[in-house]
PDB file of C-alpha atoms in Angstrom:
ATOM      1  CA  LYS D   1       0.034   0.401   0.074  1.00 74.00           C
ATOM      2  CA  ASP D   2       3.441   2.599   0.825  1.00 73.00           C
ATOM      3  CA  THR D   3       4.505   1.624  -2.420  1.00 75.00           C
ATOM      4  CA  ILE D   4       1.432   2.513  -4.608  1.00 75.00           C
ATOM      5  CA  LYS D   5       1.093   5.370  -2.458  1.00 74.00           C
ATOM      6  CA  ALA D   6       4.886   6.495  -2.981  1.00 73.00           C
ATOM      7  CA  ALA D   7       4.433   5.429  -7.026  1.00 71.00           C
ATOM      8  CA  PHE D   8       1.500   8.029  -7.251  1.00 70.00           C
ATOM      9  CA  THR D   9       2.818  10.832  -5.362  1.00 70.00           C
ATOM     10  CA  SER D  10       6.436  11.252  -6.768  1.00 66.00           C
ATOM     11  CA  PHE D  11       5.370  11.439  -9.779  1.00 61.00           C
ATOM     12  CA  SER D  12       7.269   8.221 -11.337  1.00 58.00           C
ATOM     13  CA  PHE D  13       4.266   7.534 -13.706  1.00 58.00           C
ATOM     14  CA  LEU D  14       5.213  10.735 -15.753  1.00 64.00           C
ATOM     15  CA  ALA D  15       8.427   8.525 -16.369  1.00 62.00           C
ATOM     16  CA  LEU D  16       6.839   6.775 -19.035  1.00 61.00           C
ATOM     17  CA  PHE D  17       5.866   9.404 -21.458  1.00 65.00           C
ATOM     18  CA  PRO D  18       9.773  10.957 -22.384  1.00 69.00           C
ATOM     19  CA  LEU D  19       9.874   7.140 -23.136  1.00 65.00           C
ATOM     20  CA  LEU D  20       7.385   6.577 -25.381  1.00 64.00           C
ATOM     21  CA  LEU D  21       8.251   9.744 -27.279  1.00 67.00           C
ATOM     22  CA  THR D  22      12.258   8.986 -27.543  1.00 68.00           C
ATOM     23  CA  GLY D  23      10.818   5.356 -28.898  1.00 64.00           C
ATOM     24  CA  TYR D  24       9.076   7.187 -31.000  1.00 59.00           C
ATOM     25  CA  PHE D  25      11.374   9.168 -32.573  1.00 62.00           C
ATOM     26  CA  GLN D  26      14.042   6.632 -32.598  1.00 61.00           C
ATOM     27  CA  LEU D  27      11.491   4.502 -35.474  1.00 61.00           C
ATOM     28  CA  ASP D  28      11.188   7.423 -37.264  1.00 57.00           C
ATOM     29  CA  GLU D  29      14.165   7.963 -37.629  1.00 59.00           C
ATOM     30  CA  TRP D  30      14.992   4.591 -38.751  1.00 61.00           C
ATOM     31  CA  LEU D  31      11.500   3.354 -40.657  1.00 61.00           C
ATOM     32  CA  ASN D  32       9.859   6.693 -41.077  1.00 60.00           C
ATOM     33  CA  ILE D  33       7.141   6.648 -39.749  1.00 62.00           C
ATOM     34  CA  GLU D  34       5.462   9.991 -40.067  1.00 63.00           C
ATOM     35  CA  GLU D  35       2.626   9.157 -42.119  1.00 63.00           C
ATOM     36  CA  THR D  36       1.828   6.060 -40.364  1.00 66.00           C
ATOM     37  CA  SER D  37       1.287   8.330 -37.660  1.00 65.00           C
ATOM     38  CA  LYS D  38      -0.826  10.674 -39.092  1.00 68.00           C
ATOM     39  CA  GLN D  39      -3.140   7.830 -40.315  1.00 65.00           C
ATOM     40  CA  VAL D  40      -3.550   6.731 -36.899  1.00 65.00           C
ATOM     41  CA  LEU D  41      -4.337  10.029 -35.736  1.00 69.00           C
ATOM     42  CA  ASN D  42      -7.112  10.466 -38.403  1.00 70.00           C
ATOM     43  CA  TYR D  43      -8.233   7.204 -37.708  1.00 65.00           C
ATOM     44  CA  PHE D  44      -8.439   7.833 -34.231  1.00 65.00           C
ATOM     45  CA  GLU D  45      -9.841  11.277 -35.009  1.00 68.00           C
ATOM     46  CA  ARG D  46     -12.693   9.584 -36.869  1.00 70.00           C
ATOM     47  CA  ASN D  47     -13.397   7.007 -33.762  1.00 69.00           C
ATOM     48  CA  ILE D  48     -13.398   9.147 -30.984  1.00 70.00           C
ATOM     49  CA  TRP D  49     -14.836   6.200 -28.798  1.00 71.00           C
ATOM     50  CA  ILE D  50     -11.355   4.565 -29.120  1.00 70.00           C
ATOM     51  CA  TRP D  51      -9.900   7.302 -27.108  1.00 70.00           C
ATOM     52  CA  ILE D  52     -11.384   5.928 -23.866  1.00 77.00           C
ATOM     53  CA  PRO D  53      -9.618   2.361 -23.635  1.00 77.00           C
ATOM     54  CA  LEU D  54      -6.520   3.988 -25.153  1.00 74.00           C
ATOM     55  CA  VAL D  55      -6.356   6.795 -22.186  1.00 76.00           C
ATOM     56  CA  LEU D  56      -7.354   3.705 -19.350  1.00 82.00           C
ATOM     57  CA  VAL D  57      -4.749   1.470 -21.301  1.00 80.00           C
ATOM     58  CA  THR D  58      -2.032   4.977 -21.081  1.00 77.00           C
ATOM     59  CA  VAL D  59      -2.667   5.453 -17.586  1.00 77.00           C
ATOM     60  CA  ALA D  60      -2.419   2.125 -16.067  1.00 79.00           C
ATOM     61  CA  ALA D  61       0.433   1.606 -17.790  1.00 78.00           C
ATOM     62  CA  ALA D  62       1.610   4.795 -16.289  1.00 76.00           C
ATOM     63  CA  PHE D  63       0.990   3.857 -13.318  1.00 78.00           C
ATOM     64  CA  ALA D  64       2.570   0.174 -13.796  1.00 80.00           C
ATOM     65  CA  VAL D  65       6.216   1.646 -14.755  1.00 77.00           C
ATOM     66  CA  GLY D  66       6.126   4.278 -11.996  1.00 76.00           C
ATOM     67  CA  TYR D  67       5.086   1.497  -9.270  1.00 80.00           C
ATOM     68  CA  LEU D  68       8.115  -0.678 -10.296  1.00 81.00           C
ATOM     69  CA  GLN D  69      10.412   1.950 -10.734  1.00 79.00           C
ATOM     70  CA  THR D  70       9.674   2.856  -6.856  1.00 79.00           C
ATOM     71  CA  LEU D  71       9.788  -1.119  -6.098  1.00 80.00           C
ATOM     72  CA  PHE D  72      13.712  -1.033  -7.800  1.00 81.00           C
ATOM     73  CA  LYS D  73      14.356   1.805  -6.064  1.00 80.00           C
ATOM     74  CA  TYR D  74      12.512   1.669  -2.149  1.00 79.00           C
ATOM     75  CA  GLY D  75      11.889  -2.135  -2.266  1.00 78.00           C
ATOM     76  CA  ASN D  76      13.243  -4.363   0.577  1.00 82.00           C
ATOM     77  CA  PHE D  77      13.700  -1.515   2.880  1.00 84.00           C
ATOM     78  CA  VAL D  78      14.686  -1.644   5.629  1.00 87.00           C
ATOM     79  CA  ILE D  79      15.300   0.161   8.519  1.00 88.00           C
ATOM     80  CA  SER D  80      17.328  -1.319  12.053  1.00 89.00           C
ATOM     81  CA  ALA D  81      19.587   0.466  14.832  1.00 89.00           C
ATOM     82  CA  ASP D  82      21.443  -0.413  17.695  1.00 89.00           C
ATOM     83  CA  SER D  83      22.498   1.696  20.681  1.00 86.00           C
ATOM     84  CA  ASP D  84      25.206   3.887  18.762  1.00 89.00           C
ATOM     85  CA  ARG D  85      23.961   3.308  14.851  1.00 89.00           C
ATOM     86  CA  ILE D  86      21.091   3.622  12.442  1.00 90.00           C
ATOM     87  CA  TYR D  87      21.030   1.164   9.308  1.00 89.00           C
ATOM     88  CA  ILE D  88      19.328   1.555   6.205  1.00 86.00           C
ATOM     89  CA  THR D  89      19.596  -0.695   3.546  1.00 85.00           C
ATOM     90  CA  ARG D  90      17.177  -0.432   0.080  1.00 82.00           C
ATOM     91  CA  GLY D  91      17.527  -1.612  -3.298  1.00 80.00           C
ATOM     92  CA  VAL D  92      15.623  -5.045  -5.490  1.00 81.00           C
ATOM     93  CA  PHE D  93      18.720  -5.451  -8.296  1.00 80.00           C
ATOM     94  CA  THR D  94      20.885  -2.819  -6.846  1.00 79.00           C
ATOM     95  CA  THR D  95      21.021  -2.601  -2.641  1.00 80.00           C
ATOM     96  CA  ASN D  96      21.971   0.626  -1.163  1.00 80.00           C
ATOM     97  CA  ALA D  97      23.390   0.239   2.153  1.00 82.00           C
ATOM     98  CA  TYR D  98      24.496   3.187   4.348  1.00 80.00           C
ATOM     99  CA  SER D  99      24.424   4.134   8.876  1.00 84.00           C
ATOM    100  CA  ILE D 100      24.199   7.284  10.479  1.00 85.00           C
ATOM    101  CA  GLN D 101      26.063   7.812  13.777  1.00 87.00           C
ATOM    102  CA  LYS D 102      23.437   8.504  15.983  1.00 88.00           C
ATOM    103  CA  PRO D 103      25.479  10.897  18.389  1.00 86.00           C
ATOM    104  CA  ARG D 104      26.154  12.831  15.126  1.00 87.00           C
ATOM    105  CA  VAL D 105      22.425  13.743  14.464  1.00 88.00           C
ATOM    106  CA  GLN D 106      21.893  17.685  15.209  1.00 89.00           C
ATOM    107  CA  ALA D 107      18.574  18.071  13.524  1.00 90.00           C
ATOM    108  CA  ILE D 108      15.058  16.087  11.956  1.00 92.00           C
ATOM    109  CA  LYS D 109      14.267  17.508   8.677  1.00 91.00           C
ATOM    110  CA  ILE D 110      10.348  16.663   8.046  1.00 92.00           C
ATOM    111  CA  GLN D 111       9.688  17.411   4.721  1.00 91.00           C
ATOM    112  CA  GLN D 112       6.185  17.541   3.075  1.00 90.00           C
ATOM    113  CA  SER D 113       4.635  18.359  -0.905  1.00 87.00           C
ATOM    114  CA  LEU D 114       0.715  18.810  -1.077  1.00 84.00           C
ATOM    115  CA  LEU D 115       0.149  15.103  -2.479  1.00 82.00           C
ATOM    116  CA  LYS D 116       2.623  14.268   0.519  1.00 86.00           C
ATOM    117  CA  ARG D 117       0.034  16.076   2.685  1.00 86.00           C
ATOM    118  CA  ILE D 118      -3.150  14.518   1.131  1.00 84.00           C
ATOM    119  CA  PHE D 119      -2.287  11.226   2.072  1.00 83.00           C
ATOM    120  CA  GLY D 120      -0.381  11.832   5.336  1.00 86.00           C
ATOM    121  CA  MET D 121       2.776  10.736   4.447  1.00 87.00           C
ATOM    122  CA  VAL D 122       5.870  12.467   5.206  1.00 90.00           C
ATOM    123  CA  GLU D 123       9.573  12.489   4.184  1.00 89.00           C
ATOM    124  CA  ILE D 124      11.943  12.386   7.376  1.00 89.00           C
ATOM    125  CA  LYS D 125      16.156  13.580   7.042  1.00 89.00           C
ATOM    126  CA  LEU D 126      18.488  13.364   9.337  1.00 87.00           C
ATOM    127  CA  VAL D 127      21.427  16.155   9.004  1.00 85.00           C
ATOM    128  CA  SER D 128      24.261  14.809  10.539  1.00 82.00           C
ATOM    129  CA  ALA D 129      27.697  16.661  11.397  1.00 75.00           C
ATOM    130  CA  GLY D 130      30.938  15.435  10.839  1.00 62.00           C
ATOM    131  CA  GLN D 131      30.051  11.845   8.116  1.00 53.00           C
ATOM    132  CA  GLU D 132      31.389  11.485   4.882  1.00 45.00           C
ATOM    133  CA  ILE D 133      30.919  14.792   2.471  1.00 39.00           C
ATOM    134  CA  ILE D 134      30.319  14.953  -1.194  1.00 37.00           C
ATOM    135  CA  GLY D 135      31.849  18.216  -2.299  1.00 35.00           C
ATOM    136  CA  ASN D 136      30.400  21.043  -0.525  1.00 34.00           C
ATOM    137  CA  GLU D 137      26.525  18.922   0.242  1.00 39.00           C
ATOM    138  CA  THR D 138      24.817  18.429   4.001  1.00 39.00           C
ATOM    139  CA  GLU D 139      25.251  15.162   4.438  1.00 39.00           C
ATOM    140  CA  VAL D 140      21.587  14.351   4.833  1.00 47.00           C
ATOM    141  CA  ASN D 141      20.547  11.088   4.937  1.00 75.00           C
ATOM    142  CA  SER D 142      16.984  10.303   4.322  1.00 79.00           C
ATOM    143  CA  LEU D 143      14.892   7.722   6.071  1.00 81.00           C
ATOM    144  CA  TYR D 144      11.744   5.862   3.869  1.00 80.00           C
ATOM    145  CA  PRO D 145      10.476   9.261   1.954  1.00 83.00           C
ATOM    146  CA  PHE D 146       7.212   7.688   1.729  1.00 84.00           C
ATOM    147  CA  MET D 147       6.221   6.947   5.121  1.00 85.00           C
ATOM    148  CA  ASP D 148       2.844   7.476   6.784  1.00 87.00           C
ATOM    149  CA  LYS D 149       2.848  10.355   9.064  1.00 88.00           C
ATOM    150  CA  LYS D 150       2.108   8.652  12.612  1.00 88.00           C
ATOM    151  CA  LYS D 151       4.488   6.018  11.419  1.00 88.00           C
ATOM    152  CA  ALA D 152       7.087   7.803  10.634  1.00 88.00           C
ATOM    153  CA  TYR D 153       7.019  10.400  13.936  1.00 89.00           C
ATOM    154  CA  GLN D 154       6.764   6.529  16.578  1.00 88.00           C
ATOM    155  CA  LEU D 155      10.069   5.562  14.774  1.00 89.00           C
ATOM    156  CA  VAL D 156      11.676   8.856  14.887  1.00 89.00           C
ATOM    157  CA  ASN D 157      10.539   8.777  18.549  1.00 88.00           C
ATOM    158  CA  GLN D 158      12.247   4.639  18.582  1.00 89.00           C
ATOM    159  CA  LEU D 159      15.671   5.464  16.747  1.00 90.00           C
ATOM    160  CA  LEU D 160      16.303   8.607  18.747  1.00 90.00           C
ATOM    161  CA  PRO D 161      14.390   8.626  22.393  1.00 88.00           C
ATOM    162  CA  ASP D 162      15.781  12.297  22.710  1.00 86.00           C
ATOM    163  CA  TYR D 163      14.001  14.007  19.924  1.00 88.00           C
ATOM    164  CA  HIS D 164      10.287  14.195  19.870  1.00 86.00           C
ATOM    165  CA  ILE D 165       8.253  15.167  17.497  1.00 88.00           C
ATOM    166  CA  VAL D 166       5.439  17.824  18.441  1.00 87.00           C
ATOM    167  CA  GLU D 167       2.272  18.338  15.756  1.00 86.00           C
ATOM    168  CA  ASN D 168       1.087  20.911  17.310  1.00 88.00           C
ATOM    169  CA  MET D 169       2.869  24.327  17.377  1.00 92.00           C
ATOM    170  CA  HIS D 170       2.378  28.359  17.905  1.00 93.00           C
ATOM    171  CA  ARG D 171       1.333  30.728  15.101  1.00 93.00           C
ATOM    172  CA  LEU D 172       2.685  33.733  14.179  1.00 93.00           C
ATOM    173  CA  PRO D 173       0.340  36.964  15.180  1.00 91.00           C
ATOM    174  CA  LYS D 174      -2.475  37.723  12.785  1.00 92.00           C
ATOM    175  CA  LYS D 175      -0.420  41.402  11.862  1.00 93.00           C
ATOM    176  CA  VAL D 176       2.411  38.886   9.787  1.00 94.00           C
ATOM    177  CA  LEU D 177      -0.916  38.355   7.424  1.00 95.00           C
ATOM    178  CA  TRP D 178      -1.270  41.846   6.756  1.00 95.00           C
ATOM    179  CA  LEU D 179       2.952  41.858   6.466  1.00 95.00           C
ATOM    180  CA  ARG D 180       2.461  39.642   4.021  1.00 94.00           C
ATOM    181  CA  LEU D 181       0.213  40.859   2.069  1.00 94.00           C
ATOM    182  CA  VAL D 182       1.634  44.940   1.619  1.00 94.00           C
ATOM    183  CA  ARG D 183       5.293  43.422   0.692  1.00 94.00           C
ATOM    184  CA  PRO D 184       6.040  44.406  -3.403  1.00 92.00           C
ATOM    185  CA  TYR D 185       4.815  41.655  -5.466  1.00 93.00           C
ATOM    186  CA  TYR D 186       7.775  41.339  -7.853  1.00 92.00           C
ATOM    187  CA  PHE D 187       6.222  38.279  -9.839  1.00 91.00           C
ATOM    188  CA  THR D 188       3.124  40.736 -10.673  1.00 92.00           C
ATOM    189  CA  VAL D 189       5.332  43.612 -11.396  1.00 93.00           C
ATOM    190  CA  ALA D 190       7.419  41.445 -13.717  1.00 92.00           C
ATOM    191  CA  ALA D 191       5.071  39.916 -15.573  1.00 90.00           C
ATOM    192  CA  ALA D 192       3.254  43.250 -15.954  1.00 91.00           C
ATOM    193  CA  ILE D 193       5.674  44.655 -17.459  1.00 92.00           C
ATOM    194  CA  ILE D 194       7.022  41.475 -19.732  1.00 91.00           C
ATOM    195  CA  LEU D 195       3.513  41.393 -20.799  1.00 89.00           C
ATOM    196  CA  LEU D 196       3.417  44.973 -21.144  1.00 87.00           C
ATOM    197  CA  PHE D 197       6.005  44.832 -23.862  1.00 88.00           C
ATOM    198  CA  VAL D 198       5.469  41.924 -25.315  1.00 86.00           C
ATOM    199  CA  LYS D 199       1.651  41.263 -25.489  1.00 84.00           C
ATOM    200  CA  ARG D 200      -0.576  43.836 -23.903  1.00 84.00           C
ATOM    201  CA  GLU D 201      -3.635  42.491 -24.601  1.00 85.00           C
ATOM    202  CA  TRP D 202      -2.963  39.477 -22.177  1.00 87.00           C
ATOM    203  CA  LEU D 203      -2.007  42.559 -19.468  1.00 86.00           C
ATOM    204  CA  TYR D 204      -5.292  41.164 -17.818  1.00 87.00           C
ATOM    205  CA  ALA D 205      -3.023  38.178 -16.573  1.00 90.00           C
ATOM    206  CA  ALA D 206      -0.537  40.100 -14.328  1.00 91.00           C
ATOM    207  CA  ALA D 207      -4.452  40.059 -12.652  1.00 93.00           C
ATOM    208  CA  ILE D 208      -4.083  36.091 -11.883  1.00 93.00           C
ATOM    209  CA  VAL D 209      -0.276  36.609 -11.012  1.00 93.00           C
ATOM    210  CA  LEU D 210      -1.557  38.639  -8.151  1.00 94.00           C
ATOM    211  CA  LEU D 211      -4.047  36.065  -7.245  1.00 95.00           C
ATOM    212  CA  VAL D 212      -1.879  33.524  -7.056  1.00 94.00           C
ATOM    213  CA  GLU D 213       0.634  35.756  -5.141  1.00 94.00           C
ATOM    214  CA  VAL D 214      -1.396  36.514  -2.776  1.00 95.00           C
ATOM    215  CA  ILE D 215      -3.163  32.753  -2.368  1.00 94.00           C
ATOM    216  CA  PHE D 216       0.268  31.653  -2.141  1.00 93.00           C
ATOM    217  CA  ARG D 217       1.035  34.035   1.105  1.00 94.00           C
ATOM    218  CA  VAL D 218      -2.094  33.202   2.801  1.00 95.00           C
ATOM    219  CA  ILE D 219      -0.741  29.690   2.956  1.00 93.00           C
ATOM    220  CA  ASP D 220       2.240  30.547   3.391  1.00 93.00           C
ATOM    221  CA  TYR D 221       1.391  32.219   6.957  1.00 94.00           C
ATOM    222  CA  SER D 222      -1.066  29.163   7.427  1.00 93.00           C
ATOM    223  CA  PHE D 223       1.458  26.647   7.946  1.00 92.00           C
ATOM    224  CA  THR D 224       4.078  28.559   9.132  1.00 94.00           C
ATOM    225  CA  SER D 225       4.808  27.860  12.700  1.00 95.00           C
ATOM    226  CA  TYR D 226       7.226  27.183  15.591  1.00 95.00           C
ATOM    227  CA  LEU D 227       7.596  25.742  19.274  1.00 94.00           C
ATOM    228  CA  ARG D 228      10.623  26.859  21.526  1.00 92.00           C
ATOM    229  CA  GLU D 229      10.750  24.280  24.496  1.00 91.00           C
ATOM    230  CA  GLU D 230      13.605  24.347  27.368  1.00 89.00           C
ATOM    231  CA  GLU D 231      15.546  21.759  25.165  1.00 90.00           C
ATOM    232  CA  TYR D 232      14.527  21.775  21.613  1.00 92.00           C
ATOM    233  CA  ILE D 233      13.046  23.915  19.178  1.00 93.00           C
ATOM    234  CA  GLN D 234      10.940  23.061  16.240  1.00 94.00           C
ATOM    235  CA  VAL D 235      10.030  25.483  13.195  1.00 95.00           C
ATOM    236  CA  ARG D 236       7.823  24.604  10.488  1.00 94.00           C
ATOM    237  CA  GLU D 237       7.992  26.439   7.330  1.00 91.00           C
ATOM    238  CA  GLY D 238       6.072  26.692   3.661  1.00 86.00           C
ATOM    239  CA  GLY D 239       2.823  26.519   2.083  1.00 83.00           C
ATOM    240  CA  LEU D 240       2.293  23.750  -0.836  1.00 85.00           C
ATOM    241  CA  TYR D 241       5.701  22.619   0.255  1.00 89.00           C
ATOM    242  CA  THR D 242       6.781  22.518   3.800  1.00 92.00           C
ATOM    243  CA  ARG D 243       9.352  21.550   6.150  1.00 92.00           C
ATOM    244  CA  THR D 244       9.427  20.949   9.625  1.00 93.00           C
ATOM    245  CA  ILE D 245      12.995  21.635  11.042  1.00 93.00           C
ATOM    246  CA  HIS D 246      13.510  20.067  14.903  1.00 93.00           C
ATOM    247  CA  THR D 247      16.938  20.074  16.253  1.00 92.00           C
ATOM    248  CA  LYS D 248      18.356  20.820  20.078  1.00 91.00           C
ATOM    249  CA  TRP D 249      19.587  24.062  21.525  1.00 91.00           C
ATOM    250  CA  ARG D 250      23.479  22.297  22.525  1.00 88.00           C
ATOM    251  CA  ASN D 251      23.536  22.018  18.347  1.00 88.00           C
ATOM    252  CA  LEU D 252      22.743  24.894  17.641  1.00 89.00           C
ATOM    253  CA  GLN D 253      26.288  26.950  16.574  1.00 87.00           C
ATOM    254  CA  GLN D 254      25.096  30.914  15.437  1.00 88.00           C
ATOM    255  CA  ILE D 255      21.841  32.547  15.195  1.00 89.00           C
ATOM    256  CA  GLU D 256      21.045  35.791  13.201  1.00 90.00           C
ATOM    257  CA  VAL D 257      18.616  38.182  14.281  1.00 90.00           C
ATOM    258  CA  SER D 258      17.643  40.620  11.852  1.00 91.00           C
ATOM    259  CA  HIS D 259      14.609  43.193  10.982  1.00 89.00           C
ATOM    260  CA  SER D 260      13.703  45.448   7.816  1.00 91.00           C
ATOM    261  CA  TRP D 261      12.273  49.035   7.742  1.00 92.00           C
ATOM    262  CA  LEU D 262       9.047  47.349   7.051  1.00 93.00           C
ATOM    263  CA  GLN D 263       9.745  44.842  10.038  1.00 93.00           C
ATOM    264  CA  ARG D 264      10.425  47.690  12.403  1.00 92.00           C
ATOM    265  CA  LYS D 265       7.070  49.098  11.522  1.00 92.00           C
ATOM    266  CA  PHE D 266       5.141  45.715  12.858  1.00 93.00           C
ATOM    267  CA  GLY D 267       7.324  44.721  15.604  1.00 93.00           C
ATOM    268  CA  VAL D 268       8.419  41.463  13.880  1.00 95.00           C
ATOM    269  CA  THR D 269      11.848  40.371  13.317  1.00 94.00           C
ATOM    270  CA  THR D 270      13.815  37.493  11.424  1.00 94.00           C
ATOM    271  CA  ILE D 271      15.686  34.411  13.280  1.00 93.00           C
ATOM    272  CA  GLN D 272      17.997  32.132  11.450  1.00 92.00           C
ATOM    273  CA  PHE D 273      19.522  29.620  13.359  1.00 91.00           C
ATOM    274  CA  TYR D 274      22.317  27.444  11.850  1.00 89.00           C
ATOM    275  CA  ASN D 275      23.388  23.566  13.221  1.00 85.00           C
ATOM    276  CA  ARG D 276      26.675  21.959  12.625  1.00 77.00           C
ATOM    277  CA  ALA D 277      27.638  20.626   9.325  1.00 69.00           C
ATOM    278  CA  LYS D 278      29.302  21.356   5.997  1.00 62.00           C
ATOM    279  CA  PRO D 279      27.889  23.727   4.737  1.00 63.00           C
ATOM    280  CA  PHE D 280      25.481  25.014   8.204  1.00 73.00           C
ATOM    281  CA  GLN D 281      21.906  23.990   8.088  1.00 80.00           C
ATOM    282  CA  LEU D 282      20.482  26.692   7.698  1.00 86.00           C
ATOM    283  CA  THR D 283      16.678  27.032   9.620  1.00 88.00           C
ATOM    284  CA  LEU D 284      14.758  30.274   8.769  1.00 90.00           C
ATOM    285  CA  LEU D 285      11.506  31.761  10.996  1.00 92.00           C
ATOM    286  CA  MET D 286      10.372  35.109   9.529  1.00 93.00           C
ATOM    287  CA  ASP D 287       8.574  37.594  11.052  1.00 94.00           C
ATOM    288  CA  LEU D 288       8.869  36.621  14.418  1.00 93.00           C
ATOM    289  CA  SER D 289       7.158  38.978  17.311  1.00 92.00           C
ATOM    290  CA  LYS D 290       9.971  40.989  19.182  1.00 91.00           C
ATOM    291  CA  GLU D 291       9.257  39.839  22.495  1.00 92.00           C
ATOM    292  CA  GLU D 292       9.019  35.603  21.113  1.00 92.00           C
ATOM    293  CA  ALA D 293      12.681  36.678  19.528  1.00 91.00           C
ATOM    294  CA  GLU D 294      14.128  37.872  22.620  1.00 91.00           C
ATOM    295  CA  ALA D 295      13.161  34.676  24.499  1.00 92.00           C
ATOM    296  CA  PHE D 296      14.906  32.732  21.625  1.00 91.00           C
ATOM    297  CA  TYR D 297      17.490  35.326  21.847  1.00 88.00           C
ATOM    298  CA  GLU D 298      17.978  34.716  25.595  1.00 89.00           C
ATOM    299  CA  ARG D 299      17.674  30.821  25.749  1.00 91.00           C
ATOM    300  CA  PHE D 300      20.241  30.721  23.028  1.00 90.00           C
ATOM    301  CA  CYS D 301      23.052  32.511  24.738  1.00 86.00           C
ATOM    302  CA  ARG D 302      22.148  29.827  28.137  1.00 83.00           C
ATOM    303  CA  ARG D 303      22.646  27.286  26.108  1.00 73.00           C
ATOM    304  CA  SER D 304      26.672  27.306  26.848  1.00 57.00           C
ATOM    305  CA  ALA D 305      29.191  29.515  28.481  1.00 49.00           C
ATOM    306  CA  LYS D 306      30.353  31.227  25.579  1.00 50.00           C
ATOM    307  CA  PRO D 307      27.786  31.604  22.846  1.00 44.00           C
ATOM    308  CA  ARG D 308      28.553  32.738  19.327  1.00 48.00           C
ATOM    309  CA  LEU D 309      25.583  34.863  18.536  1.00 45.00           C
ATOM    310  CA  ILE D 310      25.154  37.355  15.415  1.00 46.00           C
ATOM    311  CA  ARG D 311      22.536  39.875  15.655  1.00 48.00           C
ATOM    312  CA  GLN D 312      22.272  42.287  12.491  1.00 48.00           C
ATOM    313  CA  GLU D 313      20.322  44.663  11.304  1.00 46.00           C
ATOM    314  CA  ALA D 314      18.847  44.554   7.797  1.00 44.00           C
ATOM    315  CA  VAL D 315      18.552  48.829   6.331  1.00 41.00           C
ATOM    316  CA  SER D 316      17.295  47.746   3.013  1.00 42.00           C
ATOM    317  CA  GLU D 317      13.924  47.393   2.090  1.00 43.00           C
ATOM    318  CA  GLU D 318      12.215  44.448   1.674  1.00 43.00           C
TER     319      GLU D 318
END
């Protein structure tokens, strides 16, 4: 059941269509089937009813390809652990295996696309430091990326008992919604300028872009939330694609507190948290109230005897 959901939410079924196009062009190059294709298309146009079974067969084939592709990649998926490490193996024909040292886990990252949210699925990654690094990429080890949310949270609590993911968090103040709605609409302005010079009669499309931007900002505000506890912090950001970061205070290496002119007018700030990795794992919490920002600042200063803190003011307008 999880594999079927994974094949759908990963859009792996779309792999069939580039395969069909590639096969068509290769055949046309060798056999010159363009005329035959036109005749077949004309036949389908004269017999509309044939499209129904054709579409059904195509959809079934696409999902079959997506299911097999997902099965080959994530089949035989096994997660195990001992007191020191987490072990992960996956794959049917080609087996991939790797392990993660529990003490090196710096944060837990939970990601959800819109489809995964509809199906109640999440992807959980463990941000770790001091392991093998490829180039300048952060070493982020993914657990099964199409897991039921409740099962995933239970699994994390079993593998890493010190981390407790919480679903209910604090929302941002309502004034933040008005702040985000009055910020400049750069995409709308850019679309209006382009249409003005390229296709002036389509200038009304800029209004559609404006509406989409407003909807995205409202959704982003609705899903942005945070939790500040004595031992850990948890931040969720994003709208259609959400990302939740759960980390311990002791794992934070640095924070930055900044605010623009517009944020000062609304009494809010932006905080950036950095976890130790290569490069740093950045967590961004925008438009937090000054009171909460001070509480975050004080708790960070108490986490160690010699905190590394950067306070920064952004003088440029957003």
